[in-house]
Coordinates of C-alpha atoms in Angstrom, one line a residue:
X1 CA -63.4 -197.8 87.8
X2 CA -63.7 -195.7 90.8
X3 CA -61.9 -192.7 91.8
X4 CA -59.4 -194.4 94.0
X5 CA -58.1 -196.9 91.2
X6 CA -55.3 -194.9 90.5
X7 CA -54.7 -193.0 94.0
X8 CA -51.5 -195.1 94.9
X9 CA -50.0 -193.8 91.8
X10 CA -50.8 -190.2 92.3
X11 CA -47.8 -187.9 93.3
X12 CA -48.0 -184.6 94.6
X13 CA -46.9 -182.6 91.7
X14 CA -46.8 -179.0 93.2
X15 CA -42.9 -178.7 93.2
X16 CA -42.7 -180.3 89.7
X17 CA -45.3 -178.5 87.9
X18 CA -44.8 -175.0 89.2
X19 CA -44.9 -173.4 85.7
X20 CA -48.3 -174.6 85.5
X21 CA -51.2 -174.1 87.6
X22 CA -53.6 -175.8 85.3
X23 CA -52.5 -178.8 82.9
X24 CA -55.7 -179.3 80.5
X25 CA -56.5 -182.2 78.6
X26 CA -58.5 -181.0 75.3
X27 CA -61.5 -183.2 74.3
X28 CA -62.3 -182.6 70.7
X29 CA -65.7 -184.0 70.9
X30 CA -66.8 -182.8 67.3
X31 CA -65.2 -186.0 66.0
X32 CA -66.0 -188.8 67.8
X33 CA -67.4 -188.0 71.0
X34 CA -66.9 -190.9 73.5
X35 CA -69.7 -192.5 75.7
X36 CA -70.1 -191.0 79.3
X37 CA -69.2 -194.5 80.5
X38 CA -65.7 -194.4 78.8
X39 CA -65.2 -190.8 79.9
X40 CA -65.9 -192.4 83.6
X41 CA -62.9 -194.6 82.5
X42 CA -60.3 -192.4 81.5
X43 CA -60.9 -189.5 83.9
X44 CA -59.2 -191.0 86.6
X45 CA -56.5 -192.2 84.4
X46 CA -56.0 -188.4 83.3
X47 CA -55.9 -187.3 86.8
X48 CA -53.2 -189.8 87.7
X49 CA -51.1 -189.0 84.9
X50 CA -51.0 -184.9 86.0
X51 CA -53.8 -183.4 84.4
X52 CA -56.1 -181.3 86.7
X53 CA -58.5 -180.0 84.0
X54 CA -60.0 -180.6 80.8
X55 CA -60.9 -178.4 77.8
X56 CA -64.0 -179.7 76.4
X57 CA -64.8 -178.6 72.8
X58 CA -68.3 -179.8 72.1
X59 CA -69.3 -178.2 68.8
X60 CA -72.4 -180.2 67.4
X61 CA -72.2 -182.6 70.4
X62 CA -73.8 -179.9 72.5
X63 CA -77.6 -180.2 73.2
X64 CA -78.5 -176.9 71.7
X65 CA -82.3 -176.6 72.0
X66 CA -84.9 -174.0 71.2
X67 CA -84.0 -172.1 68.0
X68 CA -80.5 -173.4 68.0
X69 CA -81.9 -177.4 68.0
X70 CA -80.6 -178.1 64.4
X71 CA -77.1 -177.6 65.5
X72 CA -76.8 -180.7 67.6
X73 CA -75.8 -183.9 65.7
X74 CA -78.0 -187.1 66.4
X75 CA -75.0 -188.5 68.6
X76 CA -75.0 -185.2 70.8
X77 CA -74.9 -185.6 74.5
X78 CA -78.1 -185.1 76.7
X79 CA -78.3 -182.3 79.3
X80 CA -78.3 -185.2 82.1
X81 CA -75.1 -186.7 80.3
X82 CA -73.2 -183.3 80.4
X83 CA -74.4 -182.9 84.0
X84 CA -72.7 -186.7 84.3
X85 CA -69.5 -185.6 82.7
X86 CA -69.3 -182.5 84.9
X87 CA -69.9 -184.6 88.1
X88 CA -67.1 -187.0 86.8
X89 CA -64.6 -184.4 86.2
X90 CA -65.3 -183.0 89.8
X91 CA -64.8 -186.3 91.5
X92 CA -61.5 -187.0 89.7
X93 CA -60.2 -183.1 90.2
X94 CA -60.4 -181.9 86.8
X95 CA -61.5 -178.6 86.0
X96 CA -63.7 -177.7 83.4
X97 CA -63.6 -175.0 80.8
X98 CA -66.1 -175.3 78.1
X99 CA -65.0 -174.1 74.3
X100 CA -67.8 -172.4 72.0
X101 CA -66.6 -171.2 68.6
X102 CA -67.4 -167.7 67.9
X103 CA -65.9 -166.5 65.0
X104 CA -64.1 -168.8 62.7
X105 CA -64.7 -172.8 62.7
X106 CA -68.6 -172.0 62.8
X107 CA -68.9 -174.7 60.0
X108 CA -71.3 -176.5 62.4
X109 CA -73.8 -173.7 62.4
X110 CA -73.4 -171.9 59.1
X111 CA -73.8 -174.9 57.1
X112 CA -77.3 -175.2 58.0
X113 CA -79.9 -172.9 55.7
X114 CA -81.4 -170.9 58.7
X115 CA -78.1 -169.6 60.0
X116 CA -76.2 -169.2 56.3
X117 CA -76.7 -165.6 55.4
X118 CA -74.6 -164.9 58.7
X119 CA -71.6 -166.1 56.8
X120 CA -68.7 -163.8 56.2
X121 CA -68.4 -164.9 52.6
X122 CA -71.8 -166.5 51.2
X123 CA -70.1 -169.7 49.5
X124 CA -68.0 -170.5 52.8
X125 CA -69.6 -171.8 56.3
X126 CA -66.5 -171.2 58.3
X127 CA -66.4 -167.8 59.5
X128 CA -69.4 -165.4 60.7
X129 CA -70.3 -162.2 59.2
X130 CA -69.1 -160.2 62.5
X131 CA -71.0 -157.0 61.4
X132 CA -74.6 -158.1 61.7
X133 CA -76.7 -157.8 64.9
X134 CA -78.2 -161.2 64.1
X135 CA -74.9 -162.8 64.6
X136 CA -74.4 -161.2 67.9
X137 CA -77.5 -162.6 69.0
X138 CA -76.9 -166.0 67.7
X139 CA -73.6 -166.2 69.9
X140 CA -75.3 -164.9 73.0
X141 CA -77.8 -167.7 72.5
X142 CA -74.8 -170.0 72.1
X143 CA -73.1 -169.0 75.1
X144 CA -76.2 -168.5 77.3
X145 CA -77.1 -172.4 76.6
X146 CA -73.8 -173.5 77.2
X147 CA -73.4 -171.4 80.4
X148 CA -76.7 -172.8 81.6
X149 CA -75.3 -176.5 81.7
X150 CA -71.7 -175.3 83.1
X151 CA -72.6 -173.5 86.5
X152 CA -69.8 -172.2 88.3
X153 CA -67.1 -172.2 85.8
X154 CA -64.0 -169.8 85.9
X155 CA -63.5 -169.6 82.0
X156 CA -65.2 -169.8 78.9
X157 CA -63.0 -170.5 75.7
X158 CA -64.3 -168.5 73.1
X159 CA -62.5 -170.3 70.0
X160 CA -61.7 -167.2 67.4
X161 CA -59.0 -169.1 65.6
X162 CA -58.5 -169.6 61.9
X163 CA -61.2 -166.9 61.2
X164 CA -60.5 -167.5 57.3
X165 CA -61.6 -165.1 54.7
X166 CA -62.2 -162.2 57.2
X167 CA -62.2 -159.2 55.4
X168 CA -63.6 -160.5 52.5
X169 CA -67.2 -160.2 52.6
X170 CA -69.1 -157.3 51.2
X171 CA -69.8 -155.8 54.6
X172 CA -66.2 -156.2 55.6
X173 CA -64.8 -154.6 52.4
X174 CA -67.4 -151.7 52.6
X175 CA -66.1 -150.8 56.2
X176 CA -62.5 -151.2 55.4
X177 CA -63.0 -148.6 52.5
X178 CA -65.1 -146.3 54.3
X179 CA -63.5 -146.6 58.1
X180 CA -59.7 -147.5 56.8
X181 CA -60.3 -150.6 58.8
X182 CA -57.5 -153.4 58.6
X183 CA -58.6 -157.1 58.9
X184 CA -57.0 -157.0 62.4
X185 CA -59.3 -154.1 63.3
X186 CA -62.5 -156.1 62.3
X187 CA -61.2 -159.2 64.4
X188 CA -60.4 -157.3 67.6
X189 CA -63.7 -155.5 67.4
X190 CA -65.7 -158.6 67.4
X191 CA -63.4 -160.4 70.1
X192 CA -64.1 -157.3 72.0
X193 CA -67.7 -157.5 71.8
X194 CA -67.9 -161.1 72.5
X195 CA -65.6 -161.1 75.6
X196 CA -67.5 -158.0 76.8
X197 CA -70.8 -159.8 76.8
X198 CA -69.4 -162.7 78.6
X199 CA -67.7 -160.9 81.3
X200 CA -70.8 -158.4 82.0
X201 CA -73.4 -161.6 81.6
X202 CA -71.5 -164.0 83.9
X203 CA -69.4 -162.4 86.5
X204 CA -66.5 -164.1 87.5
X205 CA -65.8 -165.8 84.1
X206 CA -62.8 -164.9 82.1
X207 CA -62.8 -165.5 78.3
X208 CA -59.9 -167.6 76.7
X209 CA -59.4 -167.1 72.9
X210 CA -57.0 -168.8 70.6
X211 CA -54.0 -166.5 69.8
X212 CA -53.4 -166.8 66.1
X213 CA -55.5 -164.0 64.9
X214 CA -53.9 -161.9 67.4
X215 CA -50.4 -162.5 66.3
X216 CA -50.3 -160.3 63.3
X217 CA -51.9 -157.3 65.1
X218 CA -49.5 -154.4 66.1
X219 CA -48.8 -154.0 69.9
X220 CA -50.4 -150.7 69.7
X221 CA -53.5 -151.9 68.0
X222 CA -53.8 -154.6 70.7
X223 CA -53.2 -152.2 73.4
X224 CA -55.8 -149.5 72.0
X225 CA -58.6 -152.5 71.7
X226 CA -59.3 -153.2 75.1
X227 CA -59.1 -156.8 74.3
X228 CA -56.1 -157.3 76.9
X229 CA -58.5 -156.2 79.7
X230 CA -60.9 -158.9 78.7
X231 CA -59.3 -161.8 77.2
X232 CA -56.6 -164.4 78.2
X233 CA -55.0 -165.5 74.9
X234 CA -54.0 -169.2 74.2
X235 CA -50.9 -169.3 72.3
X236 CA -50.8 -172.5 70.4
X237 CA -48.2 -174.4 68.3
X238 CA -47.9 -178.1 67.8
X239 CA -44.7 -178.5 66.0
X240 CA -42.0 -180.5 67.4
X241 CA -39.3 -177.8 66.2
X242 CA -41.2 -174.9 68.0
X243 CA -39.3 -172.1 68.3
X244 CA -38.6 -171.2 71.7
X245 CA -37.2 -167.5 71.3
X246 CA -39.9 -166.8 69.2
X247 CA -42.6 -167.8 71.8
X248 CA -40.9 -165.8 74.5
X249 CA -41.1 -162.6 72.2
X250 CA -44.7 -163.2 71.7
X251 CA -45.2 -163.5 75.4
X252 CA -43.5 -160.4 76.0
X253 CA -45.3 -158.9 73.1
X254 CA -48.6 -159.8 74.8
X255 CA -47.5 -158.7 78.4
X256 CA -46.4 -154.8 77.0
X257 CA -49.9 -154.8 75.3
X258 CA -51.5 -155.3 78.6
X259 CA -52.6 -159.2 78.8
X260 CA -52.2 -160.0 82.5
X261 CA -52.3 -164.2 81.9
X262 CA -51.5 -166.0 79.0
X263 CA -51.8 -170.0 78.4
X264 CA -50.0 -172.2 76.4
X265 CA -51.4 -175.1 73.7
X266 CA -49.4 -178.2 73.0
X267 CA -50.9 -181.0 71.5
X268 CA -50.7 -185.0 72.2
X269 CA -52.5 -186.0 69.0
X270 CA -54.6 -184.8 65.9
X271 CA -51.6 -182.4 64.7
X272 CA -49.6 -184.8 62.3
X273 CA -52.0 -185.5 59.2
X274 CA -55.8 -184.9 58.8
X275 CA -56.2 -188.8 58.2
X276 CA -53.5 -189.8 60.8
X277 CA -54.5 -193.2 62.6
X278 CA -51.5 -194.1 64.8
X279 CA -49.8 -191.2 67.1
X280 CA -46.5 -190.5 66.9
X281 CA -45.3 -190.1 70.5
X282 CA -42.1 -188.5 69.8
X283 CA -43.6 -185.7 67.4
X284 CA -46.0 -184.7 70.6
X285 CA -43.3 -185.4 73.3
X286 CA -40.8 -182.8 71.4
X287 CA -43.4 -180.3 71.0
X288 CA -44.5 -180.3 74.9
X289 CA -40.5 -180.2 75.7
X290 CA -40.1 -177.0 73.7
X291 CA -43.2 -175.4 75.7
X292 CA -41.9 -176.3 78.7
X293 CA -38.7 -174.6 77.8
X294 CA -40.7 -171.4 77.1
X295 CA -42.5 -171.6 80.4
X296 CA -39.4 -171.6 82.3
X297 CA -38.2 -168.5 80.6
X298 CA -41.1 -166.2 81.0
X299 CA -42.6 -164.5 84.1
X300 CA -44.4 -167.2 86.1
X301 CA -47.0 -165.0 87.0
X302 CA -48.1 -164.4 83.6
X303 CA -48.8 -168.2 82.8
X304 CA -52.0 -169.5 83.9
X305 CA -51.8 -172.9 82.4
X306 CA -51.3 -175.2 79.5
X307 CA -53.7 -177.4 77.3
X308 CA -52.7 -180.5 75.5
X309 CA -55.0 -180.5 72.3
X310 CA -56.1 -183.7 71.1
X311 CA -58.0 -182.9 67.7
X312 CA -60.3 -185.4 66.4
X313 CA -61.0 -183.5 63.0
X314 CA -59.1 -180.5 61.6
X315 CA -62.4 -178.7 61.0
X316 CA -66.3 -180.2 60.7
X317 CA -65.9 -181.5 57.4
X318 CA -62.5 -183.5 57.5
X319 CA -61.9 -187.1 58.3
X320 CA -61.3 -188.6 61.5
X321 CA -58.0 -188.6 63.0
X322 CA -56.3 -190.7 65.6
X323 CA -59.1 -191.9 68.1
X324 CA -58.7 -190.8 71.8
X325 CA -57.8 -194.5 72.8
X326 CA -55.2 -194.6 70.3
X327 CA -53.4 -191.6 71.7
X328 CA -53.4 -192.3 75.5
X329 CA -50.1 -193.6 75.4
X330 CA -48.8 -190.2 73.7
X331 CA -51.0 -188.4 76.4
X332 CA -49.4 -190.5 79.2
X333 CA -45.8 -189.5 78.3
X334 CA -46.4 -185.9 77.5
X335 CA -48.4 -185.4 80.9
X336 CA -45.6 -187.3 82.8
X337 CA -42.8 -185.3 81.1
X338 CA -44.6 -182.2 82.2
X339 CA -44.9 -183.4 85.6
X340 CA -41.6 -184.4 86.1
X341 CA -40.1 -181.5 84.4
X342 CA -38.0 -183.3 81.8
X343 CA -37.9 -186.5 79.8
X344 CA -36.3 -189.4 81.4
X345 CA -36.1 -193.4 82.3
X346 CA -38.2 -192.4 85.2
X347 CA -40.9 -190.8 83.1
X348 CA -41.1 -194.0 80.9
X349 CA -41.4 -196.2 84.0
X350 CA -44.0 -194.1 85.3
X351 CA -45.9 -194.2 82.1
X352 CA -45.6 -198.2 81.8
X353 CA -47.1 -198.5 85.4
X354 CA -49.9 -196.3 85.0
X355 CA -51.2 -197.7 81.4
X356 CA -50.2 -201.1 81.8
X357 CA -47.6 -201.4 78.6
X358 CA -44.2 -203.3 78.9
X359 CA -42.6 -200.9 76.1
X360 CA -43.5 -197.5 75.0
X361 CA -41.7 -196.4 72.0
X362 CA -41.4 -192.4 71.2
X363 CA -39.4 -192.6 68.1
X364 CA -41.8 -194.4 65.8
X365 CA -45.3 -195.8 65.7
X366 CA -44.8 -199.1 67.0
X367 CA -45.1 -199.6 71.1
X368 CA -46.0 -202.7 73.1
X369 CA -49.6 -203.4 71.4
X370 CA -51.1 -204.4 74.9
X371 CA -52.1 -202.4 77.6
X372 CA -54.6 -202.1 80.6
X373 CA -55.6 -198.7 80.1
X374 CA -59.3 -197.9 79.2
X375 CA -59.7 -198.4 75.4
X376 CA -56.4 -200.3 75.1
X377 CA -58.1 -203.3 72.8
X378 CA -58.9 -200.3 70.3
X379 CA -55.4 -199.2 70.5
X380 CA -54.4 -202.7 70.1
X381 CA -56.5 -203.5 66.9
X382 CA -56.0 -200.1 65.2
X383 CA -52.1 -200.9 65.4
X384 CA -52.7 -204.5 64.0
X385 CA -54.7 -203.4 61.2
X386 CA -52.2 -200.6 60.4
X387 CA -49.0 -202.6 60.8
X388 CA -50.1 -206.1 59.8
X389 CA -53.3 -206.6 58.0
X390 CA -53.2 -203.8 55.4
X391 CA -49.7 -204.8 54.3
X392 CA -50.7 -208.5 54.2
X393 CA -53.6 -207.5 51.9
X394 CA -51.6 -205.4 49.6
X395 CA -49.4 -208.4 49.3
X396 CA -52.1 -210.4 48.0
X397 CA -53.5 -207.9 45.8
X398 CA -50.4 -206.6 44.4
X399 CA -47.6 -208.7 45.5
X400 CA -48.8 -212.2 44.2
X401 CA -47.7 -213.2 40.7
X402 CA -50.4 -215.3 40.2
X403 CA -52.9 -212.5 41.0
X404 CA -51.3 -209.8 38.7
X405 CA -50.5 -212.5 36.2
X406 CA -53.2 -214.8 35.8
X407 CA -56.4 -213.1 37.7
X408 CA -56.0 -209.6 36.3
X409 CA -58.9 -207.1 36.3
X410 CA -59.7 -208.2 32.8
X411 CA -59.7 -212.0 33.9
X412 CA -61.9 -211.0 36.7
X413 CA -64.3 -209.1 34.6
X414 CA -64.6 -212.1 32.1
X415 CA -64.4 -214.9 34.9
X416 CA -61.4 -216.6 33.4
X417 CA -58.8 -218.4 35.4
X418 CA -56.7 -221.3 34.7
X419 CA -57.6 -224.2 37.4
X420 CA -54.0 -224.6 38.3
X421 CA -53.7 -220.9 39.2
X422 CA -56.9 -221.2 41.7
X423 CA -54.4 -223.4 43.8
X424 CA -51.6 -220.6 43.8
X425 CA -54.2 -217.6 44.8
X426 CA -57.1 -219.0 46.8
X427 CA -55.5 -220.6 49.9
X428 CA -53.6 -217.4 50.9
X429 CA -56.6 -215.2 49.9
X430 CA -59.2 -217.0 51.8
X431 CA -56.8 -217.0 54.9
X432 CA -56.3 -213.2 54.8
X433 CA -60.3 -212.9 54.5
X434 CA -60.7 -215.0 57.3
X435 CA -58.3 -213.0 59.4
X436 CA -59.5 -209.8 58.4
X437 CA -63.3 -210.7 59.2
X438 CA -62.2 -211.6 62.6
X439 CA -60.3 -208.7 63.4
X440 CA -63.3 -206.4 61.9
X441 CA -65.6 -208.1 64.0
X442 CA -63.4 -207.4 67.1
X443 CA -62.8 -203.8 66.3
X444 CA -66.4 -202.8 65.7
X445 CA -67.1 -204.5 68.7
X446 CA -64.5 -202.5 70.5
X447 CA -65.6 -199.3 69.1
X448 CA -69.2 -199.6 69.9
X449 CA -68.3 -199.9 73.3
X450 CA -66.8 -196.4 73.4
X451 CA -68.3 -194.5 70.6
X452 CA -71.7 -193.9 68.9
X453 CA -72.7 -196.5 66.1
X454 CA -72.4 -193.5 63.4
X455 CA -69.0 -193.0 64.4
X456 CA -67.9 -196.7 64.5
X457 CA -69.1 -196.8 61.2
X458 CA -67.5 -193.9 59.8
X459 CA -64.0 -195.0 61.2
X460 CA -64.6 -198.6 59.7
X461 CA -65.7 -197.1 56.2
X462 CA -62.7 -194.8 56.3
X463 CA -59.8 -196.9 57.5
X464 CA -60.9 -200.8 57.1
X465 CA -63.3 -201.4 54.2
X466 CA -61.1 -200.0 51.5
X467 CA -58.8 -202.7 52.4
X468 CA -61.2 -205.5 53.2
X469 CA -63.8 -205.0 50.4
X470 CA -61.3 -205.4 47.5
X471 CA -59.9 -208.8 49.4
X472 CA -63.5 -209.8 49.5
X473 CA -64.2 -209.2 45.9
X474 CA -61.0 -211.3 44.8
X475 CA -62.4 -214.2 46.8
X476 CA -65.8 -213.8 45.2
X477 CA -64.4 -213.2 41.7
X478 CA -62.3 -216.5 42.2
X479 CA -65.6 -218.5 43.2
X480 CA -67.4 -217.1 40.4
X481 CA -64.7 -217.9 37.5
X482 CA -64.6 -221.5 39.2
X483 CA -68.6 -221.7 38.9
X484 CA -68.3 -221.5 35.2
X485 CA -66.9 -223.2 32.2
X486 CA -62.8 -222.2 32.4
X487 CA -62.2 -223.4 28.8
X488 CA -62.9 -220.3 27.1
X489 CA -59.5 -218.2 26.1
X490 CA -58.8 -214.8 26.6
X491 CA -59.0 -212.7 23.3
X492 CA -56.2 -210.6 22.9

């Protein structure tokens, strides 16, 4: 797919998107990093839909090297692949902002033995101890390697959200006691140190940070911390009933504290359940509508842009939620709504045209299971598994009275079945198994076209095999029971 594939569909959006200088699609690569070949297919679509930037969160998919080599996963991108991704982004007019965690969500670093001594609380690998010089040296090394492969970027997102258990470590408790520091004081001090390092080491680069750890700090503490002169906060909320007035008040608080620019972060997937498989478009559409309302009621000069987050894991250790191809229709609806400034029939018509779907539902999970967008085969197959095959297997295993009444777990263990009941169970069970086997083969092939083998394996084992294997076992048990003498009786 070349750079002009969607060119005819692009609309000059300057007038419609005046609230947002940048609209970023967040790529959470820590869960299921797509192959570069797939990114080459979706980047032009992102651009056509109205995005003009990418917020790329690598975590363990970044090719850390040297003393940091242990941080990269087996499926990490190579430096050459990073360069190719950046070139593809440039080709399709997508400004790249890399994200590297520097405080919370440091599990991918602190889980390793050689870095475990830098945990805030020794038992938990999520948050970094901000009081040790070695912690700062670690972050500087991570930032250095990230920046080396992202020359010319204007922003670096330094994470800093959800710093759980901050203040509970021994050194934090000592400082809180001796210096009368609050948790917010400790957080602001560390954030200032990291941001100052970025600003002084990489002139022209502005740090961005998630804002949740800033919200509880007093206006005075924020103003006196020096953070507003260094950082642009990214205010995030992924709920469909986002409190518009509260967010406007928060923006005003940040402005009064000295922050010159702020960002918003909505979501297009990955915010409705850690093991969610299908994306509820309506949830994310409402969330983005609310953010648009906030944007329309604050000083436009303050608003730098909006990032549509697409979380792939809730944290480093959680399961995979919706895969990127499954959420493309949601992303399309949200981006087009932001482009046109409201949700309308015009938006739906544009989405249908751009992603090749005849029907797009926003109030439930079921849309047209086909499409022409990259990865539409994954979308279709996941929908088929979720809405059709899983219920059909449940009907065989739990809803068939001949299975529950004449081939119970005890019968299967003893390999006992009345021959008449085989005719009541076997045809449907074998038919379902054949259907599932075919779908599994198609889905595995579709996933392997987009993702590394271990990611495809993980998704299949988490979301498909728990349903397939019991069905396979039922058919196997039937065959075993038939293969032996069926004249024995159940002992009650």
